[in-house]
Coordinates of C-alpha atoms in Angstrom, one line a residue:
Chain A
X143 CA -22.2 34.9 4.8
X144 CA -25.1 32.7 4.1
X145 CA -27.1 31.5 7.0
X146 CA -26.8 27.7 7.8
X147 CA -30.6 27.1 8.0
X148 CA -31.6 27.9 4.5
X149 CA -33.3 25.7 2.6
X150 CA -30.2 24.5 0.3
X151 CA -26.9 26.4 0.9
X152 CA -23.9 25.6 -1.2
X153 CA -21.0 26.9 0.6
X154 CA -17.2 27.6 -1.0
X155 CA -17.8 24.5 -3.3
X156 CA -15.2 23.7 -6.0
X157 CA -15.1 20.5 -8.4
X158 CA -12.5 19.8 -10.9
X159 CA -12.5 17.4 -13.6
X160 CA -9.4 16.2 -14.6
X161 CA -7.3 19.8 -15.7
X162 CA -10.6 21.6 -16.0
X163 CA -12.1 23.8 -13.1
X164 CA -15.6 23.0 -13.5
X165 CA -16.8 25.1 -10.2
X166 CA -14.9 27.4 -8.5
X167 CA -15.4 28.4 -5.1
X168 CA -19.2 28.9 -5.2
X169 CA -21.3 29.8 -2.6
X170 CA -25.3 30.2 -3.3
X171 CA -28.3 29.3 -1.9
X172 CA -32.3 29.1 -2.1
X173 CA -34.5 30.2 0.5
X174 CA -38.1 28.4 1.5
X175 CA -40.5 29.5 0.0
X176 CA -38.8 31.0 -3.0
X177 CA -38.1 30.5 -6.5
X178 CA -34.3 30.8 -7.3
X179 CA -33.1 30.7 -10.6
X180 CA -29.6 29.4 -11.6
X181 CA -28.8 31.3 -15.1
X182 CA -25.6 31.0 -17.0
X183 CA -23.9 30.1 -20.2
X184 CA -23.0 26.6 -21.4
X185 CA -20.4 25.3 -19.1
X186 CA -20.8 27.8 -16.5
X187 CA -21.1 25.1 -14.1
X188 CA -24.7 25.3 -13.3
X189 CA -25.5 21.3 -13.6
X190 CA -22.6 20.1 -11.9
X191 CA -23.8 22.2 -8.8
X192 CA -27.0 20.7 -9.1
X193 CA -25.6 17.5 -9.4
X194 CA -23.3 18.3 -6.5
X195 CA -26.3 19.2 -4.2
X196 CA -28.1 15.8 -5.5
X197 CA -24.7 14.0 -4.3
X198 CA -24.1 12.6 -7.5
X199 CA -20.9 14.1 -7.9
X200 CA -18.9 14.8 -5.0
X201 CA -17.2 18.4 -4.4
X202 CA -13.5 18.7 -4.0
X203 CA -13.7 21.4 -1.8
X204 CA -16.7 23.3 0.3
X205 CA -19.7 22.1 1.7
X206 CA -23.4 21.7 0.6
X207 CA -26.4 21.7 3.5
X208 CA -29.8 21.2 3.1
X209 CA -32.0 22.9 5.9
X210 CA -28.9 23.2 8.0
X211 CA -27.6 19.5 7.6
X212 CA -24.7 18.4 5.7
X213 CA -25.9 15.9 2.8
X214 CA -24.2 13.0 4.2
X215 CA -26.2 13.3 7.4
X216 CA -29.5 13.0 6.0
X217 CA -30.0 9.2 5.0
X218 CA -32.5 9.8 2.2
X219 CA -31.8 12.9 0.5
X220 CA -34.7 12.2 -1.8
X221 CA -37.1 12.5 0.9
X222 CA -35.8 16.1 1.9
X223 CA -35.1 17.4 -2.2
X224 CA -36.9 16.2 -4.8
X225 CA -34.6 16.2 -8.1
X226 CA -35.2 16.7 -11.6
X227 CA -32.1 17.0 -13.5
X228 CA -32.6 14.7 -16.5
X229 CA -35.8 14.0 -18.1
X230 CA -34.3 11.4 -20.2
X231 CA -33.9 9.3 -17.0
X232 CA -36.5 6.8 -17.4
X233 CA -37.0 3.2 -18.3
X234 CA -38.4 3.2 -21.7
X235 CA -40.4 -0.1 -21.8
X236 CA -42.1 0.7 -18.2
X237 CA -45.1 2.9 -18.0
X238 CA -44.7 6.4 -16.5
X239 CA -47.0 5.1 -13.3
X240 CA -44.5 2.0 -13.1
X241 CA -41.7 4.4 -13.3
X242 CA -43.1 6.3 -10.5
X243 CA -44.1 3.4 -8.3
X244 CA -40.6 2.5 -8.4
X245 CA -39.3 5.6 -7.1
X246 CA -41.9 5.5 -4.6
X247 CA -40.8 2.1 -3.3
X248 CA -37.3 3.2 -3.4
X249 CA -38.2 6.1 -1.2
X250 CA -40.4 4.4 1.2
X251 CA -43.3 6.6 0.2
X252 CA -46.9 5.1 -0.6
X253 CA -47.3 3.7 -4.3
X254 CA -50.3 6.0 -4.8
X255 CA -47.9 8.9 -4.6
X256 CA -47.4 7.9 -8.5
X257 CA -50.7 8.7 -8.8
X258 CA -51.0 12.2 -7.4
X259 CA -47.9 13.4 -8.7
X260 CA -49.0 12.0 -12.4
X261 CA -52.5 14.0 -11.8
X262 CA -50.4 17.1 -10.8
X263 CA -48.3 17.1 -13.6
X264 CA -50.9 16.2 -16.3
X265 CA -49.8 12.7 -17.2
X266 CA -52.8 10.9 -15.3
X267 CA -54.2 10.2 -18.8
X268 CA -51.2 8.6 -20.2
X269 CA -50.1 7.2 -17.0
X270 CA -50.3 3.7 -18.5
X271 CA -48.4 4.6 -21.6
X272 CA -44.6 3.5 -22.0
X273 CA -42.2 6.2 -21.3
X274 CA -40.5 5.3 -24.5
X275 CA -43.2 6.8 -26.5
X276 CA -43.0 10.0 -24.5
X277 CA -42.6 13.2 -26.5
X278 CA -39.9 15.7 -24.9
X279 CA -42.4 17.9 -23.0
X280 CA -44.0 14.7 -21.6
X281 CA -40.6 13.3 -20.4
X282 CA -40.0 17.0 -18.8
X283 CA -43.6 16.7 -17.1
X284 CA -42.4 13.2 -15.7
X285 CA -39.3 14.3 -14.8
X286 CA -40.8 17.1 -12.8
X287 CA -43.3 14.4 -11.3
X288 CA -39.9 12.2 -10.1
X289 CA -39.1 15.7 -8.1
X290 CA -42.6 16.2 -7.0
X291 CA -42.8 12.6 -5.7
X292 CA -43.4 12.2 -1.6
X293 CA -43.9 16.0 -1.3
X294 CA -40.2 16.9 -0.5
X295 CA -39.8 20.4 1.0
X296 CA -37.1 21.4 -1.7
X297 CA -37.2 20.7 -5.2
X298 CA -34.3 21.1 -7.4
X299 CA -35.1 21.0 -11.3
X300 CA -32.5 21.4 -14.5
X301 CA -33.9 23.4 -17.3
X302 CA -37.4 22.1 -16.6
X303 CA -39.0 24.3 -19.5
X304 CA -37.1 22.8 -22.1
X305 CA -39.5 21.4 -24.5
X306 CA -42.7 22.3 -23.0
X307 CA -45.0 24.0 -25.2
X308 CA -47.0 27.2 -24.4
X309 CA -49.5 25.3 -22.1
X310 CA -46.7 23.4 -20.3
X311 CA -45.0 26.7 -19.7
X312 CA -47.9 27.9 -18.3
X313 CA -48.7 25.2 -16.3
X314 CA -45.3 25.3 -14.8
X315 CA -45.3 28.6 -14.2
X316 CA -48.6 28.2 -11.9
X317 CA -46.9 25.3 -10.3
X318 CA -43.8 27.2 -9.2
X319 CA -46.0 29.8 -7.9
X320 CA -48.1 26.6 -5.7
X321 CA -45.1 25.1 -4.9
X322 CA -43.2 28.5 -3.5
X323 CA -46.6 29.6 -1.7
X324 CA -46.4 26.3 0.1
X325 CA -42.9 27.2 1.6
X326 CA -41.1 24.9 -0.8
X327 CA -37.5 25.8 -1.4
X328 CA -36.8 25.9 -5.4
X329 CA -33.7 26.2 -7.1
X330 CA -34.3 25.8 -10.9
X331 CA -31.3 26.0 -13.5
X332 CA -32.7 27.6 -16.7
X333 CA -32.1 29.6 -20.2
X334 CA -35.7 30.6 -20.5
X335 CA -35.0 34.3 -19.5
X336 CA -38.5 35.3 -20.5
X337 CA -39.9 32.7 -17.8
X338 CA -37.2 33.7 -15.4
X339 CA -37.9 37.7 -15.6
X340 CA -41.4 36.8 -14.9
X341 CA -41.4 34.1 -12.2
X342 CA -38.0 34.7 -10.2
X343 CA -37.5 35.8 -6.6
X344 CA -33.8 35.6 -6.9
X345 CA -31.3 35.1 -9.6
X346 CA -27.8 33.7 -9.6
X347 CA -25.8 34.4 -12.8
X348 CA -22.6 31.6 -13.2
X349 CA -20.0 32.1 -15.7
X350 CA -16.7 29.8 -16.0
X351 CA -17.9 27.9 -12.7
X352 CA -18.1 31.2 -10.4
X353 CA -20.9 33.0 -9.3
X354 CA -21.1 36.3 -11.4
X355 CA -24.5 37.5 -9.4
X356 CA -26.6 36.2 -6.9
X357 CA -29.4 39.0 -6.0
X358 CA -33.0 39.6 -6.0
X359 CA -34.9 39.6 -9.1
X360 CA -35.4 43.3 -9.0
X361 CA -32.0 43.9 -8.3
X362 CA -30.7 42.0 -11.3
X363 CA -33.3 43.4 -13.5
X364 CA -31.9 47.2 -12.1
X365 CA -28.8 46.3 -14.4
X366 CA -30.3 46.0 -17.4
X367 CA -32.3 48.3 -20.1
X368 CA -35.0 48.2 -22.7
X369 CA -38.0 45.9 -23.3
X370 CA -36.0 42.7 -22.2
X371 CA -34.3 43.9 -19.0
X372 CA -33.4 40.5 -18.1
X373 CA -31.7 39.6 -21.2
X374 CA -29.6 42.8 -21.5
X375 CA -28.7 42.5 -18.0
X376 CA -27.8 38.6 -18.1
X377 CA -25.6 39.7 -21.4
X378 CA -24.1 42.7 -19.8
X379 CA -23.3 40.3 -16.6
X380 CA -21.9 37.3 -18.6
X381 CA -20.2 39.7 -21.4
X382 CA -18.0 40.9 -18.6
X383 CA -17.3 37.5 -17.8
X384 CA -16.6 36.1 -21.3
X385 CA -14.9 39.4 -22.5
X386 CA -12.1 39.2 -19.6
X387 CA -11.4 35.4 -20.0
X388 CA -11.2 35.8 -23.7
X389 CA -8.8 38.9 -23.1
X390 CA -5.9 36.4 -22.2
X391 CA -6.1 36.1 -18.4
X392 CA -8.2 33.4 -18.3
X393 CA -8.1 30.4 -16.1
Chain B
X14 CA -26.0 42.2 -4.6
X15 CA -22.7 40.5 -5.9
X16 CA -21.6 41.3 -9.4
X17 CA -18.4 39.8 -10.1
X18 CA -15.9 39.0 -12.7
X19 CA -14.6 36.0 -13.3
X20 CA -10.9 37.0 -11.9
X21 CA -12.5 38.5 -8.9
X22 CA -11.1 36.9 -5.6
X23 CA -12.6 39.3 -3.4
X24 CA -15.2 37.6 -0.9
X25 CA -18.1 38.0 -2.2
X26 CA -20.7 41.3 -0.9
X27 CA -23.4 39.9 1.8
X28 CA -26.6 38.6 0.1
X29 CA -29.4 41.2 0.2
X30 CA -31.6 40.4 3.2
X31 CA -34.6 41.9 1.7
X32 CA -36.4 39.4 -0.6
X33 CA -37.8 40.7 -3.9
X34 CA -41.4 39.0 -4.9
X35 CA -42.3 39.4 -8.5
X36 CA -46.0 41.2 -8.9
X37 CA -47.3 38.0 -10.8
X38 CA -47.5 35.9 -8.1
X39 CA -49.0 36.4 -4.4
X40 CA -46.2 34.3 -2.5
X41 CA -45.2 34.9 0.8
X42 CA -41.7 36.8 1.5
X43 CA -38.8 34.7 2.0
X44 CA -38.9 35.0 5.8
X45 CA -42.3 34.8 6.3
X46 CA -41.9 31.0 6.1
X47 CA -39.3 29.9 8.4
X48 CA -37.0 26.9 7.5
X49 CA -38.4 24.0 9.9
X50 CA -36.3 21.0 10.7
X51 CA -39.1 18.2 11.0
X52 CA -38.0 14.7 11.6
X53 CA -38.2 13.0 8.7
X54 CA -39.6 9.0 9.6
X55 CA -37.0 7.8 7.1
X56 CA -34.3 9.3 9.0
X57 CA -34.6 7.0 12.1
X58 CA -34.9 4.2 9.5
X59 CA -32.1 1.6 9.4
X60 CA -30.1 -0.1 7.2
X61 CA -32.4 -3.0 6.6
X62 CA -35.3 -0.6 5.9
X63 CA -33.4 1.1 3.3
X64 CA -32.7 -2.4 1.7
X65 CA -36.2 -3.9 1.8
X66 CA -37.2 -0.6 0.1
X67 CA -34.5 -0.9 -2.6
X68 CA -35.5 -4.7 -2.9
X69 CA -39.1 -3.5 -3.6
X70 CA -38.2 -1.3 -5.7
X71 CA -36.4 -3.9 -7.9
X72 CA -39.3 -5.7 -7.8
X73 CA -41.5 -3.1 -8.8
X74 CA -39.6 -2.8 -12.3
X75 CA -39.9 -6.4 -13.2
X76 CA -43.3 -5.6 -15.7
X77 CA -44.4 -8.4 -18.0
X78 CA -42.2 -6.3 -20.6
X79 CA -39.2 -7.4 -19.1
X80 CA -36.8 -9.7 -21.1
X81 CA -36.3 -11.6 -18.0
X82 CA -39.9 -13.0 -18.5
X83 CA -39.9 -13.6 -22.2
X84 CA -36.0 -14.5 -23.0
X85 CA -33.6 -15.3 -20.0
X86 CA -35.6 -17.5 -18.5
X87 CA -37.5 -19.1 -21.0
X88 CA -33.8 -19.6 -22.7
X89 CA -32.0 -20.8 -19.4
X90 CA -34.8 -23.5 -19.3
X91 CA -35.1 -24.5 -22.8
X92 CA -31.6 -24.5 -24.0
X93 CA -30.2 -27.6 -21.6
X94 CA -33.3 -29.0 -21.8
X95 CA -33.4 -29.2 -25.6
X96 CA -29.7 -30.2 -25.8
X97 CA -30.1 -33.1 -23.0
X98 CA -33.4 -34.2 -25.0
X99 CA -31.5 -34.3 -28.3
X100 CA -28.6 -36.2 -26.9
X101 CA -30.6 -38.5 -24.9
X102 CA -32.8 -39.3 -28.1
X103 CA -30.1 -39.9 -30.4
X104 CA -28.2 -42.0 -27.8
X105 CA -31.8 -44.2 -27.3
X106 CA -32.2 -44.5 -31.1
X107 CA -28.9 -46.0 -31.5
X108 CA -29.9 -48.5 -28.7
X109 CA -26.7 -47.8 -26.6
X110 CA -28.9 -49.8 -23.8
X111 CA -27.6 -47.2 -21.1
X112 CA -23.7 -48.0 -21.8
X113 CA -22.3 -44.7 -21.8
X114 CA -25.1 -43.2 -20.3
X115 CA -25.8 -40.0 -18.0
X116 CA -24.3 -40.0 -14.6
X117 CA -25.6 -38.2 -12.0
X118 CA -22.9 -35.7 -11.5
X119 CA -22.6 -35.2 -15.1
X120 CA -26.6 -34.1 -15.7
X121 CA -25.9 -30.5 -14.8
X122 CA -23.3 -30.0 -17.3
X123 CA -25.4 -28.1 -20.0
X124 CA -27.3 -26.0 -17.4
X125 CA -23.6 -25.0 -16.3
X126 CA -22.3 -24.2 -20.0
X127 CA -25.7 -22.2 -20.7
X128 CA -28.2 -21.3 -18.1
X129 CA -26.0 -20.1 -15.5
X130 CA -24.4 -17.7 -18.2
X131 CA -27.8 -16.5 -20.0
X132 CA -29.3 -15.8 -16.4
X133 CA -26.0 -13.9 -15.6
X134 CA -26.4 -12.1 -18.6
X135 CA -30.0 -10.8 -17.6
X136 CA -28.7 -9.7 -14.4
X137 CA -25.6 -7.7 -16.1
X138 CA -28.1 -6.2 -18.7
X139 CA -30.7 -4.9 -15.9
X140 CA -27.8 -3.4 -13.9
X141 CA -26.4 -1.8 -17.0
X142 CA -29.5 -0.3 -18.1
X143 CA -29.9 1.6 -15.0
X144 CA -26.8 3.9 -16.1
X145 CA -27.5 3.6 -19.9
X146 CA -31.4 4.9 -19.3
X147 CA -30.0 7.0 -16.6
X148 CA -32.2 5.6 -14.0
X149 CA -29.1 4.9 -11.6
X150 CA -28.8 8.9 -10.9
X151 CA -32.6 8.8 -9.9
X152 CA -32.3 6.1 -7.6
X153 CA -28.8 7.7 -6.0
X154 CA -30.4 10.7 -5.5
X155 CA -33.1 9.1 -3.6
X156 CA -31.1 7.0 -1.9
X157 CA -27.3 8.2 -1.5
X158 CA -26.3 4.7 -0.5
X159 CA -25.3 3.4 -3.7
X160 CA -24.5 0.1 -2.5
X161 CA -28.2 -0.8 -2.2
X162 CA -28.8 -0.9 -5.9
X163 CA -26.3 -3.7 -6.6
X164 CA -26.9 -5.7 -3.6
X165 CA -30.9 -5.4 -4.3
X166 CA -30.0 -6.4 -7.7
X167 CA -28.3 -9.3 -6.5
X168 CA -30.8 -10.2 -4.0
X169 CA -33.9 -9.8 -7.0
X170 CA -32.1 -11.5 -9.7
X171 CA -29.8 -13.8 -8.0
X172 CA -33.2 -15.5 -6.0
X173 CA -34.9 -15.4 -9.5
X174 CA -32.0 -17.1 -11.2
X175 CA -31.4 -19.4 -8.5
X176 CA -34.9 -20.8 -8.4
X177 CA -34.7 -21.0 -12.2
X178 CA -31.5 -23.0 -12.0
X179 CA -32.8 -25.3 -9.2
X180 CA -36.0 -26.1 -11.0
X181 CA -34.2 -26.9 -14.0
X182 CA -31.7 -29.0 -12.9
X183 CA -34.1 -30.9 -10.6
X184 CA -36.7 -30.9 -13.6
X185 CA -34.3 -32.0 -16.1
X186 CA -32.9 -34.7 -13.5
X187 CA -36.3 -36.2 -12.5
X188 CA -37.8 -36.1 -15.6
X189 CA -35.0 -37.5 -18.1
X190 CA -34.8 -40.4 -15.7
X191 CA -38.3 -41.4 -16.6
X192 CA -38.5 -40.0 -20.1
X193 CA -35.1 -41.9 -21.0
X194 CA -34.7 -45.0 -18.7
X195 CA -32.0 -46.5 -21.1
X196 CA -30.0 -43.2 -20.8
X197 CA -30.7 -41.5 -18.0
X198 CA -31.3 -44.5 -15.7
X199 CA -28.7 -44.0 -13.7
X200 CA -29.2 -40.6 -12.7
X201 CA -31.2 -40.1 -9.4
X202 CA -32.4 -36.8 -8.3
X203 CA -32.3 -37.7 -4.5
X204 CA -28.8 -39.2 -4.1
X205 CA -26.2 -37.6 -2.6
X206 CA -24.6 -36.4 -5.9
X207 CA -28.2 -35.5 -6.9
X208 CA -29.1 -33.1 -4.1
X209 CA -25.9 -31.6 -4.0
X210 CA -26.0 -30.6 -7.9
X211 CA -29.4 -29.3 -7.7
X212 CA -28.6 -27.1 -4.7
X213 CA -24.9 -26.4 -5.9
X214 CA -25.9 -25.5 -9.3
X215 CA -28.2 -22.6 -7.6
X216 CA -25.5 -21.4 -5.7
X217 CA -23.0 -21.5 -8.2
X218 CA -25.2 -19.3 -10.4
X219 CA -26.1 -16.7 -7.7
X220 CA -22.3 -16.3 -7.5
X221 CA -21.5 -16.0 -10.9
X222 CA -24.4 -13.0 -10.8
X223 CA -22.5 -11.6 -8.2
X224 CA -19.5 -11.5 -10.0
X225 CA -21.4 -10.0 -13.1
X226 CA -22.9 -7.4 -11.3
X227 CA -19.5 -6.5 -9.8
X228 CA -17.7 -6.1 -13.0
X229 CA -20.7 -4.2 -14.2
X230 CA -20.4 -1.7 -11.4
X231 CA -16.7 -1.3 -12.7
X232 CA -17.2 -1.4 -16.5
X233 CA -21.0 -0.7 -16.9
X234 CA -21.1 -2.0 -20.4
X235 CA -23.3 -5.2 -20.7
X236 CA -21.8 -6.7 -23.8
X237 CA -18.0 -6.0 -22.3
X238 CA -18.7 -7.6 -19.1
X239 CA -20.4 -11.1 -20.8
X240 CA -17.6 -11.1 -23.2
X241 CA -15.2 -11.1 -20.3
X242 CA -16.4 -13.8 -18.2
X243 CA -17.3 -16.0 -21.1
X244 CA -13.8 -15.2 -22.3
X245 CA -12.3 -16.0 -18.9
X246 CA -14.5 -19.4 -18.6
X247 CA -14.6 -20.7 -22.1
X248 CA -11.2 -19.2 -23.6
X249 CA -8.4 -18.7 -20.7
X250 CA -9.6 -21.8 -18.5
X251 CA -9.7 -24.2 -21.6
X252 CA -6.3 -22.7 -22.9
X253 CA -4.8 -23.8 -19.7
X254 CA -5.8 -27.0 -20.2
X255 CA -3.4 -27.6 -23.2
X256 CA -0.5 -26.0 -21.4
X257 CA 2.1 -29.0 -21.2
X258 CA 3.1 -30.0 -17.6
X259 CA 2.9 -29.3 -14.0
X260 CA 2.4 -25.7 -14.6
X261 CA -0.6 -26.1 -16.5
X262 CA -1.9 -28.6 -14.1
X263 CA -1.7 -26.1 -11.5
X264 CA -3.6 -23.2 -13.3
X265 CA -6.4 -25.8 -14.0
X266 CA -6.4 -26.4 -10.3
X267 CA -6.8 -22.6 -9.9
X268 CA -9.2 -22.0 -12.4
X269 CA -12.2 -20.3 -10.6
X270 CA -15.1 -21.5 -12.7
X271 CA -13.5 -25.1 -12.3
X272 CA -13.3 -25.0 -9.1
X273 CA -17.0 -23.6 -9.1
X274 CA -18.1 -26.7 -11.0
X275 CA -16.4 -29.1 -8.3
X276 CA -18.5 -27.2 -5.7
X277 CA -21.6 -27.3 -7.7
X278 CA -21.1 -31.0 -7.7
X279 CA -20.6 -31.5 -11.5
X280 CA -17.8 -34.1 -12.7
X281 CA -14.8 -32.8 -13.4
X282 CA -11.2 -34.0 -14.5
X283 CA -9.3 -32.9 -11.4
X284 CA -9.6 -33.0 -7.5
X285 CA -10.3 -29.7 -5.5
X286 CA -7.3 -28.3 -4.7
X287 CA -9.1 -26.8 -1.4
X288 CA -9.8 -29.7 0.0
X289 CA -13.1 -30.5 -1.3
X290 CA -16.2 -29.3 -2.9
X291 CA -17.0 -26.6 -0.4
X292 CA -13.4 -25.2 -0.3
X293 CA -13.6 -24.9 -3.9
X294 CA -17.0 -23.5 -3.9
X295 CA -15.4 -21.1 -1.3
X296 CA -12.8 -20.1 -3.5
X297 CA -15.0 -19.2 -6.3
X298 CA -17.4 -17.4 -3.8
X299 CA -14.4 -15.3 -2.4
X300 CA -13.9 -14.2 -6.1
X301 CA -17.1 -13.2 -7.0
X302 CA -17.8 -11.7 -4.0
X303 CA -14.4 -9.7 -4.0
X304 CA -15.5 -8.5 -7.5
X305 CA -18.7 -7.6 -6.1
X306 CA -17.5 -5.7 -3.3
X307 CA -14.7 -3.9 -5.0
X308 CA -17.8 -2.8 -7.6
X309 CA -19.7 -1.5 -5.2
X310 CA -17.0 0.3 -3.6
X311 CA -16.2 2.0 -6.9
X312 CA -19.6 2.7 -7.3
X313 CA -20.0 4.8 -4.1
X314 CA -17.2 6.6 -4.8
X315 CA -17.4 7.3 -8.4
X316 CA -18.6 10.8 -9.8
X317 CA -21.4 10.4 -12.1
X318 CA -21.1 13.1 -14.6
X319 CA -24.4 12.7 -16.5
X320 CA -25.4 13.1 -19.9
X321 CA -27.2 16.4 -20.6

């Protein structure tokens, strides 16, 4: 049973698109002051879960609470949770600063918040550049800036390390440490197992729309072996699921 | 720890209560940071506050690079101005001496044909771009009341388009009366017909924009929305003019855009079936706002599936 006052709590949530069950009775959560990673192969349902937390996709069943309150009870969700779900979501003819000022106004936070988060993600020197000319890595940073705007208590990110160079990944690692140190709730979907192995507090592995594993990092690592313990544990966990599904009794 | 197979229907094991913190970070343990429930000031804000924020956010997007400034508004002003200029110049050169010249209640013809729909296209394109660029999802994650986006869009683009339509109508009626007295001499911008036209044209423009945004919320493809509206206005409503008998006349009398023109004060060839200009404008307004509300409802309930 997940306590109701976790930073983010997803309980018994299901979602189907047409005949396809994308998320099946998923229960998971993320605590304040911890970094929870959501792992799983493509199509596992990670992004759909994150989008349901963001209110972009409505669950068919189950409940989602943020700090113990249902999503509907939070008038301005963006003040409680910052979302960075799609780095390509931007107005290409806007500068980075204008892109963030637009969101600041929408969220009702001071416009100079845009400059603060641009500084935080290392984009201050290119604040006046059109986002349409940004590289993938810069767009990732802009997406993270979007999530951090207004200093929300929880942050949800979808594959934020994609496209980042080595410096970017090291920066992201430090950022996560800072945010969790501030007591924020971090829920991050990722495929970057090496980063997860280093930084995670908790690891949730999904497969075929269900939660396969939800445990502390050390408990997950204990399932693995060799130099890449998380990779070996991950493959073992997801292979079990995939093998079974391929065996003919799958949904 | 839970380690479950996909077919496992058993309840999940309890989540371990001992947090595990990696050595690389000196972060506090999960349970040393209590989850608090701070009262967010925005929780107490009313709908009017959220709407004001949405409108301010819309205004923040209107940079100098917006096509609204360098394409939409210039075209909406220039096309009727140039057409009226060319026609008036030709009429003046042929020395018609005002016979067959412009009447006040026909002075907004080219504005209603071009400007209204150009301004509507700008609003539709801006609204659909929110979905094409994925920024609607950012907006909806920040502000879950999705209806605020189309309403804010209507307020901002409606105000800009309304002012543009009013200034263009007034400017053409006032200016061409002086530039071409032989042709536009009968046009009186301050007559009853004149005032009705430069007040009615912006109202019609705002309603056409509401229709466009409403349709865009149903079909977020700007080309398709604009095509449907133009096809209706210049195809279907024109086609019914050629239908013989009472049925054709009945369809004409119920044509939404024809009634909108009556409402705006533009000369048309039949009387309002709704008791006058106000009734015709209300008829068109009901259709436009109806589509707008349907679009808002659909937008509020739709699943946004994303692209990544």
